Coordinates of C-alpha atoms in Angstrom, one line a residue:
X1 CA -7.4 -48.1 22.7
X2 CA -4.0 -49.5 23.8
X3 CA -1.6 -51.1 21.0
X4 CA 0.1 -53.9 22.4
X5 CA 3.4 -53.8 19.7
X6 CA 5.0 -50.4 18.1
X7 CA 4.2 -51.9 15.5
X8 CA 0.5 -52.0 16.1
X9 CA 0.1 -48.5 16.4
X10 CA 2.5 -47.5 13.7
X11 CA 0.4 -49.5 11.4
X12 CA -2.1 -48.1 12.4
X13 CA -1.3 -44.4 12.3
X14 CA -0.5 -45.6 8.1
X15 CA -3.6 -47.1 7.7
X16 CA -5.3 -44.1 8.9
X17 CA -3.3 -41.7 7.0
X18 CA -4.5 -43.7 3.6
X19 CA -8.0 -43.2 5.0
X20 CA -7.3 -39.4 5.5
X21 CA -5.8 -38.6 1.9
X22 CA -8.3 -41.1 0.4
X23 CA -10.9 -38.9 2.0
X24 CA -9.3 -35.8 0.8
X25 CA -9.3 -37.7 -2.4
X26 CA -13.1 -38.2 -2.4
X27 CA -13.6 -34.5 -1.4
X28 CA -11.7 -33.6 -4.6
X29 CA -12.9 -36.2 -7.1
X30 CA -16.5 -35.2 -5.5
X31 CA -16.4 -31.0 -6.4
X32 CA -17.4 -31.0 -2.8
X33 CA -15.2 -27.7 -2.3
X34 CA -12.4 -25.3 -3.9
X35 CA -11.0 -24.4 -1.1
X36 CA -7.8 -26.7 1.4
X37 CA -9.7 -29.3 2.8
X38 CA -9.4 -29.5 6.9
X39 CA -10.5 -32.5 8.7
X40 CA -10.1 -35.2 10.8
X41 CA -10.9 -38.7 11.7
X42 CA -13.9 -39.2 14.0
X43 CA -13.9 -42.4 15.0
X44 CA -12.2 -45.9 13.1
X45 CA -12.5 -49.8 12.9
X46 CA -8.8 -50.2 13.0
X47 CA -8.1 -51.7 9.6
X48 CA -12.5 -51.8 7.9
X49 CA -14.4 -48.7 8.3
X50 CA -13.5 -45.3 8.8
X51 CA -15.9 -42.4 9.9
X52 CA -14.2 -38.8 9.0
X53 CA -15.4 -35.0 8.9
X54 CA -13.9 -32.5 6.3
X55 CA -14.7 -28.7 5.8
X56 CA -13.5 -26.0 3.8
X57 CA -10.4 -23.9 5.4
X58 CA -12.1 -21.2 7.4
X59 CA -15.6 -22.6 7.5
X60 CA -15.9 -25.4 9.5
X61 CA -19.6 -24.8 9.1
X62 CA -19.8 -26.7 5.3
X63 CA -19.1 -30.2 6.6
X64 CA -19.4 -33.2 5.7
X65 CA -18.9 -36.8 6.6
X66 CA -16.9 -39.4 4.8
X67 CA -17.2 -43.2 5.1
X68 CA -14.7 -45.4 3.7
X69 CA -13.2 -49.0 4.2
X70 CA -12.7 -52.8 3.5
X71 CA -15.6 -53.2 1.3
X72 CA -17.6 -50.4 1.3
X73 CA -18.1 -47.1 -0.8
X74 CA -16.3 -44.2 -0.5
X75 CA -19.5 -41.6 0.6
X76 CA -20.1 -39.2 1.7
X77 CA -23.5 -36.4 3.4
X78 CA -23.2 -32.8 4.8
X79 CA -22.5 -32.6 7.9
X80 CA -26.2 -31.3 9.8
X81 CA -27.2 -34.6 9.2
X82 CA -25.5 -36.0 12.1
X83 CA -24.7 -34.8 15.6
X84 CA -21.9 -38.1 16.2
X85 CA -20.3 -40.6 13.6
X86 CA -22.8 -43.1 15.1
X87 CA -25.6 -41.0 13.6
X88 CA -23.9 -40.2 10.3
X89 CA -23.1 -44.3 10.6
X90 CA -26.7 -44.8 10.9
X91 CA -27.5 -42.4 7.7
X92 CA -25.6 -43.9 5.5
X93 CA -27.3 -47.3 6.1
X94 CA -30.8 -45.5 5.3
X95 CA -28.6 -43.8 2.6
X96 CA -27.3 -47.2 1.0
X97 CA -30.9 -48.6 1.7
X98 CA -32.5 -46.5 -1.0
X99 CA -29.6 -46.4 -3.1
X100 CA -29.9 -50.5 -3.5
X101 CA -33.7 -49.9 -3.8
X102 CA -33.4 -47.6 -6.8
X103 CA -31.1 -50.2 -8.1
X104 CA -33.2 -52.8 -8.3
X105 CA -35.9 -51.1 -9.5
X106 CA -33.2 -50.1 -12.6
X107 CA -32.7 -53.7 -12.9
X108 CA -36.3 -54.5 -13.0
X109 CA -36.8 -51.9 -15.6
X110 CA -34.6 -53.0 -18.6
X111 CA -33.3 -49.3 -19.0
X112 CA -30.1 -50.0 -17.9
X113 CA -26.0 -50.1 -18.7
X114 CA -26.1 -53.7 -20.5
X115 CA -22.7 -54.0 -19.1
X116 CA -23.8 -53.4 -15.2
X117 CA -25.1 -56.4 -12.9
X118 CA -27.6 -53.7 -11.3
X119 CA -29.3 -56.9 -9.6
X120 CA -25.1 -57.8 -8.2
X121 CA -24.5 -53.8 -7.2
X122 CA -27.8 -53.3 -5.4
X123 CA -27.7 -56.8 -3.0
X124 CA -24.0 -55.9 -2.2
X125 CA -25.2 -52.4 -1.4
X126 CA -27.9 -53.6 0.4
X127 CA -25.8 -56.0 2.6
X128 CA -23.2 -53.4 3.4
X129 CA -25.6 -51.2 4.5
X130 CA -27.2 -54.2 6.5
X131 CA -23.9 -55.2 7.7
X132 CA -23.3 -51.2 8.6
X133 CA -26.4 -50.8 10.8
X134 CA -26.1 -53.4 12.3
X135 CA -22.7 -52.0 13.7
X136 CA -24.9 -49.1 14.4
X137 CA -27.0 -51.5 16.6
X138 CA -24.1 -52.3 18.6
X139 CA -23.9 -50.2 21.1
X140 CA -20.0 -51.3 22.4
X141 CA -18.8 -50.6 19.4
X142 CA -20.0 -47.1 20.3
X143 CA -18.3 -46.4 23.5
X144 CA -16.0 -44.0 24.3
X145 CA -12.7 -45.6 24.9
X146 CA -10.3 -43.7 27.1
X147 CA -6.5 -43.2 27.3
X148 CA -4.3 -42.6 24.4
X149 CA -3.3 -44.6 21.4
X150 CA 0.2 -45.7 22.7
X151 CA 2.0 -49.1 23.3
X152 CA 1.2 -50.9 26.7
X153 CA 4.3 -52.9 28.2
X154 CA 3.4 -56.2 29.4

């Protein structure tokens, strides 16, 4: 992916740094590791969606995929469940569909927190799962790009 201006490149770099910080925070808040965390961005839809991978320092085999982005829940799955970012995104989509169905059942059962509209939460999660699935099925979104993330002078 090439950026036309240095400002575009800088804005993207800042966004990735923010997402990386969020990824580390999610790892800490979820108690995935107690050790120092290593990680990197694997695939991004700039300023909208971030897929990264994290692992404890010195043990890359204990990795997790992390997804985050604009209007998406930050979530994780074990690294072994997907060989690449596209498979990870597919897995998140399926996971969210299943969670949405569970929340729908919770809403219907009446055995839920009366302060939470689980029907709406379920519908939103289902919508996010469907949107992510459409993205996964879009072949053009997953083609490898060539070249550095640098400004191209016209």
